[in-house]
Amino acid sequence: MKIYADRLPTAVRQLITDLLVVAWVYGAIRGALWLHDLVQQLAVPGQKLEGAGSGLADNLAEAGGKVDRVPLVGDELTAPFERAATAARSLAEAGRDQQELVGQLALALSVAALVFPLGLVFFGWLPLRVRWMRRAGSAAKLAAVPAGRDLLALRALATQPLGRLTSIAPDVAEAWRAGDDATIDALATLELRHLGLRPTH
């Protein structure tokens, strides 16, 4: 498997890696949203409690208002309804508090679920990708000038596998020292392809 991966062009490897990173980020976000929705289901009892408490408080307040119109004893009969309505409003408030707590928990868990996968992307893959882009950009600028191609050839001599170097010339180092244009171009091309760049000629 490693031999096959080494034979893939750098540009293809970069594209595959980029697609995998995009899929990784998409999967992490989808997973965090799923977790958020799952935890949010815990807020359903709070919603029902709020609805029941608010409805009961409204009904008791309405009943108390009607009782208050009874002559002479209206005030005495209204007090129990008011206390009951107050208790019902407390239930509704408890339901709202429970929903708010669940919402905060759902947000915290979903953010926590994103920290690790996004951390790998931003602190692992992204610096490597930026470094490769800078190296490729510098190599492209060097390839545009004759002296730059000499530097690319020298870098290829220092970093490329021996099998690739000897495929250019049996004594590739001597040919480079002699200033052989074909050897220099071949070495520069080898280095450019290693960086995922297409040679200019």
Short mmCIF file of N, CA, C and O in Angstrom, two decimals, residues 49-161:
data_model
loop_
_atom_site.label_atom_id
_atom_site.label_comp_id
_atom_site.label_asym_id
_atom_site.label_seq_id
_atom_site.Cartn_x
_atom_site.Cartn_y
_atom_site.Cartn_z
N LEU A 49 -44.28 20.91 30.63
CA LEU A 49 -44.49 21.49 31.95
C LEU A 49 -44.80 22.98 31.84
O LEU A 49 -45.71 23.48 32.53
N GLU A 50 -44.09 23.67 30.98
CA GLU A 50 -44.36 25.09 30.79
C GLU A 50 -45.76 25.32 30.23
O GLU A 50 -46.49 26.21 30.69
N GLY A 51 -46.12 24.52 29.24
CA GLY A 51 -47.44 24.67 28.65
C GLY A 51 -48.56 24.38 29.64
O GLY A 51 -49.55 25.13 29.72
N ALA A 52 -48.37 23.31 30.40
CA ALA A 52 -49.40 22.95 31.38
C ALA A 52 -49.49 24.00 32.48
O ALA A 52 -50.60 24.39 32.88
N GLY A 53 -48.35 24.46 32.98
CA GLY A 53 -48.36 25.47 34.04
C GLY A 53 -48.97 26.78 33.58
O GLY A 53 -49.77 27.40 34.30
N SER A 54 -48.61 27.21 32.36
CA SER A 54 -49.16 28.47 31.84
C SER A 54 -50.66 28.35 31.62
O SER A 54 -51.42 29.28 31.97
N GLY A 55 -51.11 27.22 31.06
CA GLY A 55 -52.54 27.04 30.84
C GLY A 55 -53.32 26.99 32.14
O GLY A 55 -54.40 27.61 32.26
N LEU A 56 -52.77 26.29 33.12
CA LEU A 56 -53.45 26.20 34.41
C LEU A 56 -53.50 27.56 35.10
O LEU A 56 -54.54 27.94 35.68
N ALA A 57 -52.40 28.32 35.03
CA ALA A 57 -52.38 29.64 35.64
C ALA A 57 -53.40 30.57 34.99
O ALA A 57 -54.11 31.33 35.68
N ASP A 58 -53.53 30.52 33.69
CA ASP A 58 -54.50 31.36 32.99
C ASP A 58 -55.92 30.98 33.38
O ASP A 58 -56.78 31.86 33.62
N ASN A 59 -56.20 29.68 33.45
CA ASN A 59 -57.55 29.23 33.82
C ASN A 59 -57.91 29.62 35.25
O ASN A 59 -59.03 30.05 35.54
N LEU A 60 -56.94 29.48 36.15
CA LEU A 60 -57.20 29.84 37.54
C LEU A 60 -57.40 31.35 37.69
O LEU A 60 -58.25 31.80 38.46
N ALA A 61 -56.59 32.12 36.95
CA ALA A 61 -56.75 33.57 37.01
C ALA A 61 -58.11 33.99 36.47
O ALA A 61 -58.78 34.88 37.02
N GLU A 62 -58.54 33.33 35.41
CA GLU A 62 -59.86 33.65 34.85
C GLU A 62 -60.98 33.27 35.81
O GLU A 62 -61.94 34.03 36.01
N ALA A 63 -60.81 32.09 36.44
CA ALA A 63 -61.83 31.67 37.42
C ALA A 63 -61.85 32.62 38.61
O ALA A 63 -62.93 32.97 39.13
N GLY A 64 -60.67 33.03 39.06
CA GLY A 64 -60.60 33.96 40.18
C GLY A 64 -61.27 35.29 39.85
O GLY A 64 -61.90 35.92 40.71
N GLY A 65 -61.10 35.75 38.62
CA GLY A 65 -61.73 36.98 38.21
C GLY A 65 -63.24 36.89 38.23
O GLY A 65 -63.93 37.86 38.61
N LYS A 66 -63.75 35.75 37.85
CA LYS A 66 -65.20 35.58 37.88
C LYS A 66 -65.71 35.51 39.32
O LYS A 66 -66.76 36.06 39.66
N VAL A 67 -64.97 34.78 40.19
CA VAL A 67 -65.38 34.66 41.59
C VAL A 67 -65.33 36.02 42.28
O VAL A 67 -66.14 36.31 43.17
N ASP A 68 -64.38 36.86 41.87
CA ASP A 68 -64.21 38.17 42.50
C ASP A 68 -65.47 39.04 42.34
O ASP A 68 -65.69 39.97 43.13
N ARG A 69 -66.27 38.73 41.34
CA ARG A 69 -67.48 39.52 41.12
C ARG A 69 -68.65 39.12 42.02
O ARG A 69 -69.71 39.72 41.99
N VAL A 70 -68.44 38.05 42.80
CA VAL A 70 -69.50 37.63 43.73
C VAL A 70 -69.61 38.66 44.85
O VAL A 70 -68.60 38.99 45.49
N PRO A 71 -70.81 39.16 45.13
CA PRO A 71 -70.96 40.19 46.18
C PRO A 71 -70.55 39.68 47.55
O PRO A 71 -70.70 38.51 47.87
N LEU A 72 -69.96 40.55 48.34
CA LEU A 72 -69.62 40.34 49.75
C LEU A 72 -68.45 39.38 49.95
O LEU A 72 -67.48 39.70 50.63
N VAL A 73 -68.50 38.19 49.40
CA VAL A 73 -67.47 37.17 49.68
C VAL A 73 -66.48 37.00 48.53
O VAL A 73 -65.64 36.09 48.56
N GLY A 74 -66.56 37.87 47.54
CA GLY A 74 -65.70 37.69 46.37
C GLY A 74 -64.22 37.75 46.70
O GLY A 74 -63.42 36.93 46.21
N ASP A 75 -63.84 38.69 47.56
CA ASP A 75 -62.42 38.82 47.89
C ASP A 75 -61.88 37.58 48.59
O ASP A 75 -60.76 37.14 48.31
N GLU A 76 -62.67 37.04 49.55
CA GLU A 76 -62.21 35.84 50.28
C GLU A 76 -62.10 34.64 49.35
O GLU A 76 -61.18 33.82 49.48
N LEU A 77 -63.03 34.50 48.43
CA LEU A 77 -62.99 33.33 47.53
C LEU A 77 -61.91 33.46 46.46
O LEU A 77 -61.43 32.45 45.93
N THR A 78 -61.48 34.67 46.15
CA THR A 78 -60.47 34.87 45.09
C THR A 78 -59.07 34.47 45.54
O THR A 78 -58.26 33.99 44.73
N ALA A 79 -58.77 34.63 46.84
CA ALA A 79 -57.41 34.37 47.35
C ALA A 79 -56.89 32.98 47.02
O ALA A 79 -55.75 32.83 46.55
N PRO A 80 -57.64 31.89 47.21
CA PRO A 80 -57.12 30.56 46.87
C PRO A 80 -56.80 30.42 45.39
O PRO A 80 -55.82 29.76 45.01
N PHE A 81 -57.63 31.02 44.54
CA PHE A 81 -57.36 30.95 43.10
C PHE A 81 -56.06 31.67 42.74
O PHE A 81 -55.29 31.20 41.89
N GLU A 82 -55.83 32.79 43.39
CA GLU A 82 -54.60 33.53 43.12
C GLU A 82 -53.37 32.75 43.55
O GLU A 82 -52.34 32.73 42.85
N ARG A 83 -53.47 32.11 44.74
CA ARG A 83 -52.33 31.29 45.20
C ARG A 83 -52.09 30.11 44.26
O ARG A 83 -50.93 29.78 43.94
N ALA A 84 -53.17 29.50 43.84
CA ALA A 84 -53.01 28.37 42.92
C ALA A 84 -52.43 28.82 41.58
O ALA A 84 -51.59 28.14 40.97
N ALA A 85 -52.87 29.99 41.09
CA ALA A 85 -52.33 30.52 39.83
C ALA A 85 -50.84 30.83 39.96
O ALA A 85 -50.06 30.60 39.03
N THR A 86 -50.46 31.37 41.13
CA THR A 86 -49.04 31.66 41.37
C THR A 86 -48.21 30.38 41.34
O THR A 86 -47.11 30.33 40.78
N ALA A 87 -48.73 29.32 41.97
CA ALA A 87 -48.03 28.03 41.96
C ALA A 87 -47.92 27.48 40.55
O ALA A 87 -46.88 26.92 40.15
N ALA A 88 -48.97 27.65 39.75
CA ALA A 88 -48.94 27.16 38.37
C ALA A 88 -47.91 27.94 37.55
O ALA A 88 -47.22 27.37 36.70
N ARG A 89 -47.81 29.24 37.80
CA ARG A 89 -46.79 30.02 37.09
C ARG A 89 -45.38 29.58 37.48
O ARG A 89 -44.45 29.63 36.67
N SER A 90 -45.20 29.18 38.72
CA SER A 90 -43.90 28.65 39.16
C SER A 90 -43.56 27.38 38.41
O SER A 90 -42.39 27.15 38.04
N LEU A 91 -44.56 26.52 38.18
CA LEU A 91 -44.34 25.31 37.38
C LEU A 91 -43.92 25.66 35.96
O LEU A 91 -43.01 25.06 35.40
N ALA A 92 -44.60 26.66 35.38
CA ALA A 92 -44.25 27.08 34.03
C ALA A 92 -42.83 27.63 33.98
O ALA A 92 -42.07 27.37 33.04
N GLU A 93 -42.46 28.39 35.00
CA GLU A 93 -41.11 28.94 35.06
C GLU A 93 -40.07 27.83 35.19
O GLU A 93 -38.98 27.89 34.57
N ALA A 94 -40.40 26.81 35.99
CA ALA A 94 -39.49 25.66 36.12
C ALA A 94 -39.31 24.96 34.78
O ALA A 94 -38.21 24.52 34.43
N GLY A 95 -40.40 24.87 34.02
CA GLY A 95 -40.30 24.27 32.69
C GLY A 95 -39.41 25.07 31.77
O GLY A 95 -38.61 24.50 31.01
N ARG A 96 -39.53 26.40 31.82
CA ARG A 96 -38.66 27.24 30.99
C ARG A 96 -37.19 27.12 31.42
O ARG A 96 -36.29 27.08 30.58
N ASP A 97 -36.96 27.06 32.73
CA ASP A 97 -35.58 26.90 33.22
C ASP A 97 -34.98 25.58 32.74
O ASP A 97 -33.80 25.52 32.38
N GLN A 98 -35.81 24.52 32.76
CA GLN A 98 -35.32 23.22 32.32
C GLN A 98 -34.97 23.24 30.84
O GLN A 98 -33.94 22.69 30.42
N GLN A 99 -35.77 23.92 30.04
CA GLN A 99 -35.48 24.03 28.61
C GLN A 99 -34.20 24.83 28.36
O GLN A 99 -33.39 24.47 27.51
N GLU A 100 -34.01 25.88 29.10
CA GLU A 100 -32.80 26.68 28.95
C GLU A 100 -31.56 25.88 29.33
O GLU A 100 -30.53 25.94 28.65
N LEU A 101 -31.66 25.11 30.41
CA LEU A 101 -30.53 24.29 30.84
C LEU A 101 -30.20 23.24 29.79
O LEU A 101 -29.02 23.01 29.46
N VAL A 102 -31.22 22.60 29.25
CA VAL A 102 -30.99 21.60 28.21
C VAL A 102 -30.37 22.23 26.97
O VAL A 102 -29.47 21.66 26.34
N GLY A 103 -30.85 23.43 26.61
CA GLY A 103 -30.27 24.11 25.45
C GLY A 103 -28.80 24.41 25.64
O GLY A 103 -27.99 24.24 24.72
N GLN A 104 -28.42 24.87 26.84
CA GLN A 104 -27.01 25.14 27.12
C GLN A 104 -26.19 23.86 27.09
O GLN A 104 -25.05 23.84 26.58
N LEU A 105 -26.76 22.78 27.64
CA LEU A 105 -26.05 21.50 27.63
C LEU A 105 -25.86 20.99 26.21
O LEU A 105 -24.77 20.51 25.86
N ALA A 106 -26.89 21.11 25.39
CA ALA A 106 -26.80 20.66 24.00
C ALA A 106 -25.73 21.44 23.25
O ALA A 106 -24.94 20.87 22.49
N LEU A 107 -25.67 22.76 23.46
CA LEU A 107 -24.67 23.57 22.80
C LEU A 107 -23.26 23.21 23.26
O LEU A 107 -22.33 23.08 22.45
N ALA A 108 -23.10 23.03 24.58
CA ALA A 108 -21.77 22.72 25.12
C ALA A 108 -21.28 21.37 24.60
O ALA A 108 -20.10 21.23 24.22
N LEU A 109 -22.15 20.37 24.57
CA LEU A 109 -21.75 19.04 24.10
C LEU A 109 -21.42 19.05 22.61
O LEU A 109 -20.46 18.39 22.18
N SER A 110 -22.21 19.78 21.82
CA SER A 110 -21.94 19.82 20.38
C SER A 110 -20.63 20.54 20.09
O SER A 110 -19.87 20.12 19.22
N VAL A 111 -20.35 21.62 20.83
CA VAL A 111 -19.07 22.32 20.65
C VAL A 111 -17.91 21.42 21.08
O VAL A 111 -16.87 21.34 20.40
N ALA A 112 -18.09 20.71 22.19
CA ALA A 112 -17.04 19.81 22.67
C ALA A 112 -16.77 18.70 21.66
O ALA A 112 -15.62 18.27 21.47
N ALA A 113 -17.84 18.24 20.99
CA ALA A 113 -17.67 17.18 19.99
C ALA A 113 -16.92 17.67 18.76
O ALA A 113 -16.33 16.86 18.03
N LEU A 114 -16.91 18.99 18.53
CA LEU A 114 -16.22 19.54 17.37
C LEU A 114 -14.76 19.90 17.66
O LEU A 114 -13.97 20.07 16.73
N VAL A 115 -14.41 20.03 18.92
CA VAL A 115 -13.08 20.52 19.28
C VAL A 115 -11.99 19.60 18.74
O VAL A 115 -11.03 20.07 18.09
N PHE A 116 -12.12 18.30 18.96
CA PHE A 116 -11.05 17.38 18.55
C PHE A 116 -10.92 17.28 17.03
O PHE A 116 -9.81 17.47 16.49
N PRO A 117 -12.01 16.97 16.29
CA PRO A 117 -11.83 16.85 14.83
C PRO A 117 -11.40 18.14 14.15
O PRO A 117 -10.55 18.12 13.26
N LEU A 118 -11.96 19.28 14.57
CA LEU A 118 -11.54 20.54 13.97
C LEU A 118 -10.14 20.93 14.42
O LEU A 118 -9.40 21.58 13.67
N GLY A 119 -9.76 20.54 15.64
CA GLY A 119 -8.41 20.79 16.10
C GLY A 119 -7.38 20.06 15.25
O GLY A 119 -6.31 20.61 14.94
N LEU A 120 -7.69 18.83 14.85
CA LEU A 120 -6.79 18.09 13.97
C LEU A 120 -6.62 18.80 12.63
O LEU A 120 -5.52 18.83 12.06
N VAL A 121 -7.72 19.37 12.14
CA VAL A 121 -7.66 20.06 10.85
C VAL A 121 -6.85 21.35 10.95
O VAL A 121 -5.93 21.59 10.17
N PHE A 122 -7.18 22.18 11.95
CA PHE A 122 -6.57 23.50 12.04
C PHE A 122 -5.13 23.46 12.54
O PHE A 122 -4.32 24.31 12.15
N PHE A 123 -4.80 22.47 13.39
CA PHE A 123 -3.46 22.44 13.96
C PHE A 123 -2.61 21.30 13.41
O PHE A 123 -1.42 21.23 13.71
N GLY A 124 -3.22 20.43 12.61
CA GLY A 124 -2.48 19.33 12.01
C GLY A 124 -2.36 19.46 10.51
O GLY A 124 -1.28 19.69 9.96
N TRP A 125 -3.50 19.37 9.82
CA TRP A 125 -3.49 19.41 8.36
C TRP A 125 -3.20 20.79 7.80
O TRP A 125 -2.40 20.94 6.88
N LEU A 126 -3.86 21.82 8.32
CA LEU A 126 -3.76 23.15 7.75
C LEU A 126 -2.33 23.70 7.73
O LEU A 126 -1.89 24.24 6.70
N PRO A 127 -1.55 23.60 8.83
CA PRO A 127 -0.16 24.10 8.75
C PRO A 127 0.66 23.39 7.69
O PRO A 127 1.47 24.01 6.99
N LEU A 128 0.45 22.06 7.54
CA LEU A 128 1.18 21.31 6.52
C LEU A 128 0.77 21.77 5.12
O LEU A 128 1.61 21.89 4.21
N ARG A 129 -0.54 22.03 4.96
CA ARG A 129 -1.04 22.47 3.65
C ARG A 129 -0.48 23.85 3.31
O ARG A 129 -0.06 24.09 2.17
N VAL A 130 -0.44 24.74 4.28
CA VAL A 130 0.10 26.08 4.03
C VAL A 130 1.59 26.01 3.72
O VAL A 130 2.08 26.70 2.81
N ARG A 131 2.30 25.16 4.44
CA ARG A 131 3.74 25.02 4.18
C ARG A 131 3.99 24.49 2.77
O ARG A 131 4.89 24.96 2.07
N TRP A 132 3.17 23.51 2.36
CA TRP A 132 3.32 22.99 1.00
C TRP A 132 3.01 24.06 -0.03
O TRP A 132 3.72 24.18 -1.05
N MET A 133 1.99 24.87 0.20
CA MET A 133 1.65 25.93 -0.75
C MET A 133 2.79 26.94 -0.87
O MET A 133 3.10 27.41 -1.97
N ARG A 134 3.42 27.25 0.25
CA ARG A 134 4.55 28.20 0.20
C ARG A 134 5.74 27.60 -0.56
O ARG A 134 6.37 28.29 -1.37
N ARG A 135 6.01 26.33 -0.28
CA ARG A 135 7.12 25.67 -0.98
C ARG A 135 6.84 25.59 -2.47
O ARG A 135 7.72 25.85 -3.30
N ALA A 136 5.60 25.24 -2.83
CA ALA A 136 5.25 25.13 -4.24
C ALA A 136 5.31 26.50 -4.91
O ALA A 136 5.77 26.62 -6.06
N GLY A 137 4.86 27.54 -4.21
CA GLY A 137 4.92 28.87 -4.78
C GLY A 137 6.35 29.33 -5.00
O GLY A 137 6.68 29.92 -6.04
N SER A 138 7.21 29.05 -4.03
CA SER A 138 8.62 29.42 -4.18
C SER A 138 9.27 28.64 -5.32
O SER A 138 10.05 29.20 -6.11
N ALA A 139 8.93 27.36 -5.44
CA ALA A 139 9.49 26.55 -6.52
C ALA A 139 9.02 27.05 -7.89
O ALA A 139 9.79 27.06 -8.85
N ALA A 140 7.76 27.46 -7.98
CA ALA A 140 7.24 27.99 -9.25
C ALA A 140 7.98 29.26 -9.66
O ALA A 140 8.27 29.47 -10.84
N LYS A 141 8.29 30.11 -8.69
CA LYS A 141 9.04 31.34 -9.00
C LYS A 141 10.47 30.99 -9.44
O LYS A 141 11.02 31.61 -10.37
N LEU A 142 11.09 30.01 -8.76
CA LEU A 142 12.44 29.62 -9.13
C LEU A 142 12.48 29.02 -10.53
O LEU A 142 13.45 29.23 -11.28
N ALA A 143 11.44 28.28 -10.87
CA ALA A 143 11.42 27.62 -12.18
C ALA A 143 11.37 28.61 -13.33
O ALA A 143 11.68 28.27 -14.47
N ALA A 144 10.97 29.84 -13.04
CA ALA A 144 10.82 30.85 -14.10
C ALA A 144 12.14 31.50 -14.49
O ALA A 144 12.19 32.20 -15.50
N VAL A 145 13.19 31.26 -13.71
CA VAL A 145 14.49 31.89 -14.02
C VAL A 145 15.55 30.80 -14.14
O VAL A 145 15.47 29.75 -13.47
N PRO A 146 16.56 30.99 -14.98
CA PRO A 146 17.60 29.96 -15.18
C PRO A 146 18.31 29.57 -13.88
O PRO A 146 18.53 28.39 -13.61
N ALA A 147 18.71 30.58 -13.10
CA ALA A 147 19.42 30.26 -11.86
C ALA A 147 18.52 29.49 -10.90
O ALA A 147 19.00 28.65 -10.12
N GLY A 148 17.23 29.76 -10.95
CA GLY A 148 16.30 29.04 -10.09
C GLY A 148 16.22 27.57 -10.44
O GLY A 148 16.11 26.71 -9.55
N ARG A 149 16.33 27.26 -11.72
CA ARG A 149 16.31 25.85 -12.12
C ARG A 149 17.57 25.13 -11.61
O ARG A 149 17.51 23.94 -11.28
N ASP A 150 18.67 25.83 -11.52
CA ASP A 150 19.87 25.23 -10.93
C ASP A 150 19.63 24.89 -9.46
O ASP A 150 20.05 23.82 -8.98
N LEU A 151 18.96 25.79 -8.75
CA LEU A 151 18.67 25.53 -7.34
C LEU A 151 17.70 24.36 -7.17
O LEU A 151 17.84 23.53 -6.26
N LEU A 152 16.70 24.30 -8.06
CA LEU A 152 15.77 23.17 -8.00
C LEU A 152 16.49 21.86 -8.29
O LEU A 152 16.21 20.83 -7.65
N ALA A 153 17.41 21.90 -9.24
CA ALA A 153 18.18 20.69 -9.55
C ALA A 153 19.03 20.27 -8.35
O ALA A 153 19.13 19.08 -8.03
N LEU A 154 19.65 21.26 -7.69
CA LEU A 154 20.46 20.96 -6.51
C LEU A 154 19.59 20.36 -5.40
O LEU A 154 20.01 19.41 -4.72
N ARG A 155 18.40 20.91 -5.23
CA ARG A 155 17.50 20.36 -4.21
C ARG A 155 17.09 18.93 -4.54
O ARG A 155 17.01 18.08 -3.65
N ALA A 156 16.85 18.68 -5.81
CA ALA A 156 16.50 17.32 -6.22
C ALA A 156 17.66 16.37 -5.92
O ALA A 156 17.44 15.25 -5.44
N LEU A 157 18.89 16.81 -6.17
CA LEU A 157 20.05 15.96 -5.86
C LEU A 157 20.11 15.63 -4.37
O LEU A 157 20.53 14.53 -3.97
N ALA A 158 19.70 16.58 -3.54
CA ALA A 158 19.83 16.40 -2.10
C ALA A 158 18.67 15.62 -1.48
O ALA A 158 18.84 15.00 -0.43
N THR A 159 17.52 15.64 -2.13
CA THR A 159 16.33 15.08 -1.46
C THR A 159 15.68 13.92 -2.19
O THR A 159 14.97 13.12 -1.56
N GLN A 160 15.85 13.79 -3.49
CA GLN A 160 15.13 12.76 -4.24
C GLN A 160 15.79 11.38 -4.05
O GLN A 160 16.99 11.28 -3.80
N PRO A 161 14.99 10.32 -4.17
CA PRO A 161 15.55 8.97 -4.03
C PRO A 161 16.62 8.69 -5.09
O PRO A 161 16.56 9.21 -6.21
#
